[in-house]
mmCIF file of C-alpha atoms and ligand atoms in Angstrom:
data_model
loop_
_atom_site.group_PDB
_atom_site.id
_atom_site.type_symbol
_atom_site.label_atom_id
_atom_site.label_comp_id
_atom_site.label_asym_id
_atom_site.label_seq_id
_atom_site.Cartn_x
_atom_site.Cartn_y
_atom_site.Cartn_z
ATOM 1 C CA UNK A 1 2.581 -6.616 36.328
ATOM 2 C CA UNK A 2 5.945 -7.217 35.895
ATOM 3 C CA UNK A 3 8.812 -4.441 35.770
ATOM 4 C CA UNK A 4 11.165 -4.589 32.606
ATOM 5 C CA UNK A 5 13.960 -5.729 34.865
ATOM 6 C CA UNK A 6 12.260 -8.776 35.922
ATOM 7 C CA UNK A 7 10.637 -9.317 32.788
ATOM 8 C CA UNK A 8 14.052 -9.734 31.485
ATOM 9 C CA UNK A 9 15.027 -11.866 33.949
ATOM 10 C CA UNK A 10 11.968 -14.452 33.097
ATOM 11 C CA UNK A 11 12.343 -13.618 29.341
ATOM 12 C CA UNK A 12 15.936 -14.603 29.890
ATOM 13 C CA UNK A 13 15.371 -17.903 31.445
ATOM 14 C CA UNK A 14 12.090 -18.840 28.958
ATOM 15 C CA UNK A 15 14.643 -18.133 25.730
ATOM 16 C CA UNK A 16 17.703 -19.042 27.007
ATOM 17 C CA UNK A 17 19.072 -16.029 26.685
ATOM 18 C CA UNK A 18 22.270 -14.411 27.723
ATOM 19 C CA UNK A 19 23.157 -10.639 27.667
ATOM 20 C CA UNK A 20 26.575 -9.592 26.959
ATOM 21 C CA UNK A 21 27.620 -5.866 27.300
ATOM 22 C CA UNK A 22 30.566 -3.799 26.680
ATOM 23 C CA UNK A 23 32.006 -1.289 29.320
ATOM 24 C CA UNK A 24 30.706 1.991 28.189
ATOM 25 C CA UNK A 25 27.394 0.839 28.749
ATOM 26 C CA UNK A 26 25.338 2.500 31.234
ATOM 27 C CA UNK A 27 25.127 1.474 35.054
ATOM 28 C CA UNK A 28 21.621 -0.578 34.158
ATOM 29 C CA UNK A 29 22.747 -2.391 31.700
ATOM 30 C CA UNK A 30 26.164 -3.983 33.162
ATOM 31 C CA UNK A 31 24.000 -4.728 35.966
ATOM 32 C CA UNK A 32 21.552 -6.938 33.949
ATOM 33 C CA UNK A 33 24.118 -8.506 31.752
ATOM 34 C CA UNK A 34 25.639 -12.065 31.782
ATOM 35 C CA UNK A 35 28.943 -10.726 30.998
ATOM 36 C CA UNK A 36 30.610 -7.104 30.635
ATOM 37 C CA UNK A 37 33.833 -6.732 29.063
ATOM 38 C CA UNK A 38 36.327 -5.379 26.537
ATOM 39 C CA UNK A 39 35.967 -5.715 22.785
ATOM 40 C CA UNK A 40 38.216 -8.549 23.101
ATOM 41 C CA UNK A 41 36.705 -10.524 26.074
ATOM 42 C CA UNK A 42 33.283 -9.803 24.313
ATOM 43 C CA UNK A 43 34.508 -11.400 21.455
ATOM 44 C CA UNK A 44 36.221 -14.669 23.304
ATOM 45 C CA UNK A 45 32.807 -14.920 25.532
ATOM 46 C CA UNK A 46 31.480 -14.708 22.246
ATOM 47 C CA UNK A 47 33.110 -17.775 20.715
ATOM 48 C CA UNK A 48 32.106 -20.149 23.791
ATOM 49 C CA UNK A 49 28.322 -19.502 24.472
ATOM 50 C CA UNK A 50 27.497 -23.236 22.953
ATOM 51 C CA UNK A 51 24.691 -23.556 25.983
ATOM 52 C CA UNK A 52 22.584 -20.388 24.947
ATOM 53 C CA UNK A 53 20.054 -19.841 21.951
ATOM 54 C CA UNK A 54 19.772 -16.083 22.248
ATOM 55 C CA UNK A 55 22.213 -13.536 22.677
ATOM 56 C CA UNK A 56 21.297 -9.604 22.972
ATOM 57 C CA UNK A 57 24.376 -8.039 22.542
ATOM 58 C CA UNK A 58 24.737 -4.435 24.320
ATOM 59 C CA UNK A 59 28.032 -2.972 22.223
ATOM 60 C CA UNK A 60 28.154 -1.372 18.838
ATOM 61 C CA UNK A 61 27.149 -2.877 15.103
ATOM 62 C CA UNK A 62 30.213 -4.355 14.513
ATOM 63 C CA UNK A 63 30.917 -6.554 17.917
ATOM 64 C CA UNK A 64 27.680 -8.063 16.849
ATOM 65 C CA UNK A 65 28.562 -8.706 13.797
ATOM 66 C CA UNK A 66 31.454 -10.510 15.463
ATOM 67 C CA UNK A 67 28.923 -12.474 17.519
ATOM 68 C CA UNK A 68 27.087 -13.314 14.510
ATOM 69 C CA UNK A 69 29.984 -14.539 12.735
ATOM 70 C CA UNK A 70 30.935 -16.635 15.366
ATOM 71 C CA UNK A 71 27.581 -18.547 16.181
ATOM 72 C CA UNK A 72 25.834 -19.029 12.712
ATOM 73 C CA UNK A 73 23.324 -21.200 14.658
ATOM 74 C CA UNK A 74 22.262 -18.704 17.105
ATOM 75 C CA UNK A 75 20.561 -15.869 17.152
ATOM 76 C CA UNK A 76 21.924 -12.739 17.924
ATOM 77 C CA UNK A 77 20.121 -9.331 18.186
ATOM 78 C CA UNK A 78 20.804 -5.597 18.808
ATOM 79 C CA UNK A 79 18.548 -3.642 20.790
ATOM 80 C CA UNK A 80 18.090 -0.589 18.127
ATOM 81 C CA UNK A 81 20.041 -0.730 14.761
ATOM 82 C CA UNK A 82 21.397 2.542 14.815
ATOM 83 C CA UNK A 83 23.937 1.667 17.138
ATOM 84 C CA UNK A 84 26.553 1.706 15.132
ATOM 85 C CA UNK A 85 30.169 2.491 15.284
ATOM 86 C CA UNK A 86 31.026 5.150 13.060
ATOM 87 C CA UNK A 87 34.754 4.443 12.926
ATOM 88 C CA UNK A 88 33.977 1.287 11.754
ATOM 89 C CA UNK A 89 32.506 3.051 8.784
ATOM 90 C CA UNK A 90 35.997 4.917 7.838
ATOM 91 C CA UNK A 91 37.442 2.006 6.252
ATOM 92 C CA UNK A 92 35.099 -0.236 3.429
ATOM 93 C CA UNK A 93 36.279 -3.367 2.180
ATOM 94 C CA UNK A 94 36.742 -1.870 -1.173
ATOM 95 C CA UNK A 95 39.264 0.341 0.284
ATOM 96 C CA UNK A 96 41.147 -2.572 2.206
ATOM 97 C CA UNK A 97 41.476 -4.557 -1.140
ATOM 98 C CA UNK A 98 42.978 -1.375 -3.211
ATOM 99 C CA UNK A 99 45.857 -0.545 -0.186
ATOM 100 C CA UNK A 100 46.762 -4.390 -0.413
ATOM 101 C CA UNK A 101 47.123 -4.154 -4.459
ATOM 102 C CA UNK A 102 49.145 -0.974 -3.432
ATOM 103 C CA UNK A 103 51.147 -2.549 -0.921
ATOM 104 C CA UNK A 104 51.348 -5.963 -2.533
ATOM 105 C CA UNK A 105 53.914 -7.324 0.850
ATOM 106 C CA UNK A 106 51.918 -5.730 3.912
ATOM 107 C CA UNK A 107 49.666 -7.958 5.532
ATOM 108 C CA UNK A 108 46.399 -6.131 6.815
ATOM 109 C CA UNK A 109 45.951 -6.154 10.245
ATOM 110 C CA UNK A 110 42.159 -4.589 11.073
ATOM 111 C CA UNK A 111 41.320 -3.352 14.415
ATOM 112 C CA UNK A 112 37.544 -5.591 15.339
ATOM 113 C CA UNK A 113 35.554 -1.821 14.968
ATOM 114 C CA UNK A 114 35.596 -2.350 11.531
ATOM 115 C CA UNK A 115 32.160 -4.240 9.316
ATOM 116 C CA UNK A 116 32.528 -7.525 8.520
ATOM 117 C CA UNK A 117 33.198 -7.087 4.676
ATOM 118 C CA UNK A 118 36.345 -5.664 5.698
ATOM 119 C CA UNK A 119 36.935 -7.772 8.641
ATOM 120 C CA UNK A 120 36.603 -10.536 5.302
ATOM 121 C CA UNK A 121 39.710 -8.472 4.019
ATOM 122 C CA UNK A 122 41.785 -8.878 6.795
ATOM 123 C CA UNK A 123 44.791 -11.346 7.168
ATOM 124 C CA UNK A 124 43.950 -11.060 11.197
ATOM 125 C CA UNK A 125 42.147 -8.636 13.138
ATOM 126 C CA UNK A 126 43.228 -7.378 16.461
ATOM 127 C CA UNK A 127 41.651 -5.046 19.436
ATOM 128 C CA UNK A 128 43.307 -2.438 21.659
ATOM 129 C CA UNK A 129 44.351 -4.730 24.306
ATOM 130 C CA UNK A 130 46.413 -7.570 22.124
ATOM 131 C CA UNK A 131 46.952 -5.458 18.629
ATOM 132 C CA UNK A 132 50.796 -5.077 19.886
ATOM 133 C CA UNK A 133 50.923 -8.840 19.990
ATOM 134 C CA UNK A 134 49.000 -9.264 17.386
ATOM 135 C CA UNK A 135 51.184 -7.319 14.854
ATOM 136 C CA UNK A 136 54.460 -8.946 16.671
ATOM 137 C CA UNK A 137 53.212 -12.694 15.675
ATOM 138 C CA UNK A 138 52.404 -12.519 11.991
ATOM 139 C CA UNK A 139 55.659 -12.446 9.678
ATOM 140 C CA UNK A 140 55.047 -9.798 7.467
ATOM 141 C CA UNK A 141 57.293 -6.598 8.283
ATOM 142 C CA UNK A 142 55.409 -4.245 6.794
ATOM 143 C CA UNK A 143 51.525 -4.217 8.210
ATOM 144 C CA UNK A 144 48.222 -2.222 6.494
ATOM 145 C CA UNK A 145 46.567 -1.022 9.978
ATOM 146 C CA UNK A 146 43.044 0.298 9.888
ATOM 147 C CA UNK A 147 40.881 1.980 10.684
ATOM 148 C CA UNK A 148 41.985 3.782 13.886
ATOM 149 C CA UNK A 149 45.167 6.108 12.832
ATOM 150 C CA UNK A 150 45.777 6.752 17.045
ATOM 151 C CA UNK A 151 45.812 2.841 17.602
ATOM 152 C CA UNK A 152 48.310 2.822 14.640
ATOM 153 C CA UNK A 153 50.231 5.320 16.190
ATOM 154 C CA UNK A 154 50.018 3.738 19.373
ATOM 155 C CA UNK A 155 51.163 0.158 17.666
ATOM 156 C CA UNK A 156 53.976 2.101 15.954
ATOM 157 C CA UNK A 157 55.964 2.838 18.869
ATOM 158 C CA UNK A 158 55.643 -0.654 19.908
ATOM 159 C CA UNK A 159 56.878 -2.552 17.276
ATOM 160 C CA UNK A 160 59.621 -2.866 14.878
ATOM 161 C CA UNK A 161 57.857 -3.204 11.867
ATOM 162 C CA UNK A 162 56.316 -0.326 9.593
ATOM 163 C CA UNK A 163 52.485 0.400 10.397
ATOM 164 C CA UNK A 164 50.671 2.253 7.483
ATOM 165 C CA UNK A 165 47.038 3.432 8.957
ATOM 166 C CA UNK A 166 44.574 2.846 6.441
ATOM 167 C CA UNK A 167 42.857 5.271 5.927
ATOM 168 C CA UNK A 168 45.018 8.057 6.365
ATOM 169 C CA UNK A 169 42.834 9.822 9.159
ATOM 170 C CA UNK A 170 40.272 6.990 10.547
ATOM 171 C CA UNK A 171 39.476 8.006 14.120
ATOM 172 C CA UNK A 172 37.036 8.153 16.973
ATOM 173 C CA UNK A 173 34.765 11.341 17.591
ATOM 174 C CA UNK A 174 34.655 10.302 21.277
ATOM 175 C CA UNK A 175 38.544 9.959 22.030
ATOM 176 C CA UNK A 176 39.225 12.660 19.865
ATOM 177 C CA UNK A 177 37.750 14.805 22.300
ATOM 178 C CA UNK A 178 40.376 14.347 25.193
ATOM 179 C CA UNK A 179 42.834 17.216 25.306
ATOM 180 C CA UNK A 180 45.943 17.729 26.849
ATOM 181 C CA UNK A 181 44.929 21.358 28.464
ATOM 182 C CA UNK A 182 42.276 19.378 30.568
ATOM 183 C CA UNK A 183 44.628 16.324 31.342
ATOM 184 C CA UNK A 184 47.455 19.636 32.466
ATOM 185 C CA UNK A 185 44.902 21.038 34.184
ATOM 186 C CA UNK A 186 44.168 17.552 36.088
ATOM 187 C CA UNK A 187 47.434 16.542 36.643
ATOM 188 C CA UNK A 188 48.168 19.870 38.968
ATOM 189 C CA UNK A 189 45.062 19.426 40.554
ATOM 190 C CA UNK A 190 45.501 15.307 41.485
ATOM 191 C CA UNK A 191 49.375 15.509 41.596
ATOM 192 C CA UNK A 192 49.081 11.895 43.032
ATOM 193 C CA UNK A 193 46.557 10.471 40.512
ATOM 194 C CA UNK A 194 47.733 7.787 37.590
ATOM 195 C CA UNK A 195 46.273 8.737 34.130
ATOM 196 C CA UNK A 196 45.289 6.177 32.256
ATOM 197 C CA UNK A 197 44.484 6.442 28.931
ATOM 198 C CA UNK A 198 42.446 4.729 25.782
ATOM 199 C CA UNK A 199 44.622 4.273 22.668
ATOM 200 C CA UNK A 200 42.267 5.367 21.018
ATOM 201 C CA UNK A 201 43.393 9.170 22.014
ATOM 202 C CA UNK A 202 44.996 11.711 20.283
ATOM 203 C CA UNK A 203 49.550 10.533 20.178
ATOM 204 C CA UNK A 204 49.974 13.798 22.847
ATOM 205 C CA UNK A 205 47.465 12.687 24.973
ATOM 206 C CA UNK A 206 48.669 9.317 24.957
ATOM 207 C CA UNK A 207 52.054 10.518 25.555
ATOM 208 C CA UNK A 208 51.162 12.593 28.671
ATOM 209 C CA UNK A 209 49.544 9.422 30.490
ATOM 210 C CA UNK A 210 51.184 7.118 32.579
ATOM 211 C CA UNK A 211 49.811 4.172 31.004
ATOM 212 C CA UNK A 212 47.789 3.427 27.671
ATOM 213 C CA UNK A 213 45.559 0.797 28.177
ATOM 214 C CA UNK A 214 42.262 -0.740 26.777
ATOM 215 C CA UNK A 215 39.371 -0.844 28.602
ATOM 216 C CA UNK A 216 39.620 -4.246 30.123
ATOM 217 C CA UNK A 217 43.456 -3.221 30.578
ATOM 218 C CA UNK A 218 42.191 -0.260 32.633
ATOM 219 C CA UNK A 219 40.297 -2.369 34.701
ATOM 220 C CA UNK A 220 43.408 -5.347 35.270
ATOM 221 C CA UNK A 221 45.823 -2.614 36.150
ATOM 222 C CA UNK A 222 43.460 -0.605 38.543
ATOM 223 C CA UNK A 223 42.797 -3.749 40.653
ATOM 224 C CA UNK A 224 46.722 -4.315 41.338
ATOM 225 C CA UNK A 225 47.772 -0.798 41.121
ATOM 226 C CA UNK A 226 48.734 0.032 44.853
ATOM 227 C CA UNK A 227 47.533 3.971 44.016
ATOM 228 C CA UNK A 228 44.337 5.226 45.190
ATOM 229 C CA UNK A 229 43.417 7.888 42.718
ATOM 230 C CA UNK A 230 43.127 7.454 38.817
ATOM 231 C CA UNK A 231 41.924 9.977 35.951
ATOM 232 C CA UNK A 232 40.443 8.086 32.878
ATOM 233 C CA UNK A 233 40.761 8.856 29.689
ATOM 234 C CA UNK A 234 38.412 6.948 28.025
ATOM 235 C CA UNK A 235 33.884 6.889 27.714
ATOM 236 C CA UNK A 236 32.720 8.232 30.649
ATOM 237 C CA UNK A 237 30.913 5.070 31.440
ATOM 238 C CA UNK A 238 34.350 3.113 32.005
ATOM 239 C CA UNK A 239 34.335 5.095 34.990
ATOM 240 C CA UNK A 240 30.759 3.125 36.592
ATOM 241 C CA UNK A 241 32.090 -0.005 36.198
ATOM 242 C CA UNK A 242 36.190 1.100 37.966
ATOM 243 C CA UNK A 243 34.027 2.618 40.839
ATOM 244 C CA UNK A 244 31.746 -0.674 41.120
ATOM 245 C CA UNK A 245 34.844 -2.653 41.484
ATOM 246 C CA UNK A 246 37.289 -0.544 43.207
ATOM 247 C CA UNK A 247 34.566 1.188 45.954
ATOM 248 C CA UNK A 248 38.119 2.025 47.801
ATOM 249 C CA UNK A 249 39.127 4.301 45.028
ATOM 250 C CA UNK A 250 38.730 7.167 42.944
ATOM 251 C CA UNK A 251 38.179 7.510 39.739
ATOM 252 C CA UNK A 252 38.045 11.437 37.626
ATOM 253 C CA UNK A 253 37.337 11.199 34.181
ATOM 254 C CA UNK A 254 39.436 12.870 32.038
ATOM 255 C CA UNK A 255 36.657 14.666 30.195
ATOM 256 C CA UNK A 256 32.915 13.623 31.505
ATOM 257 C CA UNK A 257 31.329 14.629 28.101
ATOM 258 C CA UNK A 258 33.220 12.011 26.197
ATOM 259 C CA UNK A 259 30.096 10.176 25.582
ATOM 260 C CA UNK A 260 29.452 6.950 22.739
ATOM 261 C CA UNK A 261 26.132 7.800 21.552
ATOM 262 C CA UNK A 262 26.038 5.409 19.559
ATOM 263 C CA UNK A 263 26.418 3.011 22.806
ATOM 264 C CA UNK A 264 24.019 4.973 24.344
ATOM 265 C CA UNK A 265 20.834 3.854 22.381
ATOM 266 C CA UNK A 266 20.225 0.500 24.398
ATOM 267 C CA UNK A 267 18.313 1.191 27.494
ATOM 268 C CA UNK A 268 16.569 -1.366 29.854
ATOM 269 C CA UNK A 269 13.313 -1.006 28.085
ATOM 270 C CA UNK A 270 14.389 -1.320 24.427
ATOM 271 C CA UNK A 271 16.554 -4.446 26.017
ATOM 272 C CA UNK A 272 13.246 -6.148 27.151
ATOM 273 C CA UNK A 273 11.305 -5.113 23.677
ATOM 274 C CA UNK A 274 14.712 -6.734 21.912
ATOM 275 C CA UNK A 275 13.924 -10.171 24.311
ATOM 276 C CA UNK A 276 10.777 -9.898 24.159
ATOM 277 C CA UNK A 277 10.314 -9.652 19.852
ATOM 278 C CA UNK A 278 13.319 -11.566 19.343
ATOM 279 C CA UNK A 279 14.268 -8.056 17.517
ATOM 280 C CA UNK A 280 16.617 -6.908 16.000
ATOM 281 C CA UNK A 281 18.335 -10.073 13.954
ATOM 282 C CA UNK A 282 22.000 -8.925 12.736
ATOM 283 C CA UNK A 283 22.993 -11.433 10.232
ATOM 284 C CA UNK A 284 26.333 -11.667 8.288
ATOM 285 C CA UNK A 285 25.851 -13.387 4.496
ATOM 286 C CA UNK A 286 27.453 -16.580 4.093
ATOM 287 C CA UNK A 287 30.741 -15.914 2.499
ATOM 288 C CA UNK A 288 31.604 -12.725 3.981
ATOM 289 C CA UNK A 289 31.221 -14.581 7.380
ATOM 290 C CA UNK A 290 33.650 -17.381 6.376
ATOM 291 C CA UNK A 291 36.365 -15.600 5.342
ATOM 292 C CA UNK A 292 35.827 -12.740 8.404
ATOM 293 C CA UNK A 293 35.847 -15.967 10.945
ATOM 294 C CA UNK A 294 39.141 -17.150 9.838
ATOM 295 C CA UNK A 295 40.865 -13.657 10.465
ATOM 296 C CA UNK A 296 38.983 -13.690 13.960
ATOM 297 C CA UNK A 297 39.838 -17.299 14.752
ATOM 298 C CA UNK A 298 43.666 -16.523 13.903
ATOM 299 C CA UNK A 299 43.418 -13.272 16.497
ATOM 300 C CA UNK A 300 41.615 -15.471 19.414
ATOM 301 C CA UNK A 301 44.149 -18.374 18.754
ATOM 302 C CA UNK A 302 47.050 -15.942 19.804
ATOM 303 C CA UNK A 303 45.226 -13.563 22.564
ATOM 304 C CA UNK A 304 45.136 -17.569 24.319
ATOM 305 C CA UNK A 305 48.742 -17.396 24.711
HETATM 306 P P1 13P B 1 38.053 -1.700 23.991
HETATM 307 O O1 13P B 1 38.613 -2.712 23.071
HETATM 308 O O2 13P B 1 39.082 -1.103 24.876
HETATM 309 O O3 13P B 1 36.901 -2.246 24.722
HETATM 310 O O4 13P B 1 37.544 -0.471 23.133
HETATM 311 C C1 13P B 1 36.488 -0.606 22.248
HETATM 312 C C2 13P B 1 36.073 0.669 21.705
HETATM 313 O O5 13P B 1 35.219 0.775 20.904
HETATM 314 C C3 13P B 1 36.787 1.819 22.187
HETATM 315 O O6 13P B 1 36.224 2.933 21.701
HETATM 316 FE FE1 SF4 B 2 33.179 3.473 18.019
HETATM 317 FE FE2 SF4 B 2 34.419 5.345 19.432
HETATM 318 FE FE3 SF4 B 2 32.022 4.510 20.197
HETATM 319 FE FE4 SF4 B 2 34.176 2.940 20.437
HETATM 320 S S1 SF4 B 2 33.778 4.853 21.514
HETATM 321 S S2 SF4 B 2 32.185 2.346 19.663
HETATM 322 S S3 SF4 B 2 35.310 3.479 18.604
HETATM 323 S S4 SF4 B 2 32.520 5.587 18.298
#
């Protein structure tokens, strides 16, 4: 008998298959995926996988969804359906079309964790890694940004425009959790450590780390940073994927309960099921898809330069 691992691997090959996965997935998974990345590389590998069929993709609802939008003529499952992003959740489509009637010359500018009505909404969407540049190369000088009010923050400072977060208080229950007594605490413990932080975090904690990066930025600057030592601010499972990379270095997470759960519900087993019974289909209607792919289009067009 075969063990799920190489029953995925022949599964794989028989369906022509691929399995993309985001960082915060476990140790297991990255190991059996195609391709592990960002929200942002997930979504580029996403819009080039012409020679595949089948695409399991190991990240929350709404980079699916993404996936789905992007390959009408593929099919693309989730492992288990719960796993969704509840930030994604804080900010309906309903909502995005009643702040634009409110702020009739603000463009909206939706971060990708959002569902794909709203994504439909959206004059461009953006991720953590290029929503600086992203709000920087439309024209509009005042932007709608939703639904992650830290990110907003974050994109505030940046830019010279005015960012209104939409909603007033969308956030992340797993970066919420980081706390500047633990990063204090740290920081006199591993006086030569960089901090590196999600912008997803709370504006003091981002403000108390040396850099503020996404997840894929995390792993570009650790690989040319000359310093040995780094606390992370970000899912604890970031941290598996630095140490894989960087076996020279050290890595402290920030806080080691900041767990997704909602990333957490794909295992090896349910991966294999999801192969095996072509299960579970996510599938974006029709219209909502076209107008969500043009605002995705627009944000890969510019993330190329
Ligand atoms: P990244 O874009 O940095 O991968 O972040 C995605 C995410 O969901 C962070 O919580
Ligand atoms: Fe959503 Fe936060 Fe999980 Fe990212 S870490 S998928 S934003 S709940």
């Amino acid at each position: 008998m075969l063990s799920d691992l190489q029953e995925i691997k022949r599964l794989k090959k028989e369906k022509n298959a691929i399995i993309l996965a985001h960082n915060y997935q476990t140790g297991d998974i990255q190991e059996i995926a195609d391709f592990v990345g960002d929200s942002l590389e997930l979504c580029i590998k996403a819009s080039k996988i012409d020679e595949s069929d089948i695409v399991v993709f190991c990240g929350v609802d709404f980079m699916a969804e993404t996936a789905a939008i992007l390959n009408s003529n593929k099919k693309i499952l989730i492992p288990d359906t719960q796993a969704k992003c509840p930030m994604a959740c804080m900010l309906n489509a309903e909502d995005v079309r009643k702040f634009k009637k409110m702020y009739p010359d603000a463009a909206a500018v939706l971060y990708v964790n959002t569902l794909a009505e709203a994504k439909a909404e959206a004059e461009i969407l953006c991720t953590s890694s290029n929503a600086v540049k992203v709000v920087e190369s439309i024209p509009q000088e005042k932007i709608l940004f939703g639904p992650d009010r830290n990110l907003a923050w974050y994109v505030s400072k940046k830019v010279n425009k005015e960012i209104i977060p939409i909603p007033a208080h969308g956030y992340c229950y797993v970066h919420k959790m980081f706390d500047l007594g633990d990063l204090h605490f740290l920081r006199s413990k591993y006086h030569d450590a960089e901090i590196l932080i999600h912008p997803e975090c709370d504006p003091e904690v981002q403000n108390f780390a040396d850099n503020v990066l996404s997840t894929g930025g995390m792993i570009r600057h650790v690989a040319r940073s000359p310093k040995k030592t780094f606390i992370i601010g970000t899912e604890a499972d970031m941290i598996t994927r630095l140490r894989g990379e960087n076996p020279d270095k050290i890595f402290i997470p920030a806080l080691s309960d900041a767990i997704c759960e909602n990333m957490k519900l794909y295992t090896v087993k349910n991966i294999k099921n999801c192969l095996l019974n072509e299960k579970f289909e996510v599938k974006v209607d029709n219209n909502t898809a076209k107008k969500a792919k043009v605002a995705i289009k627009k944000m890969i067009e510019i993330s190329k330069n």
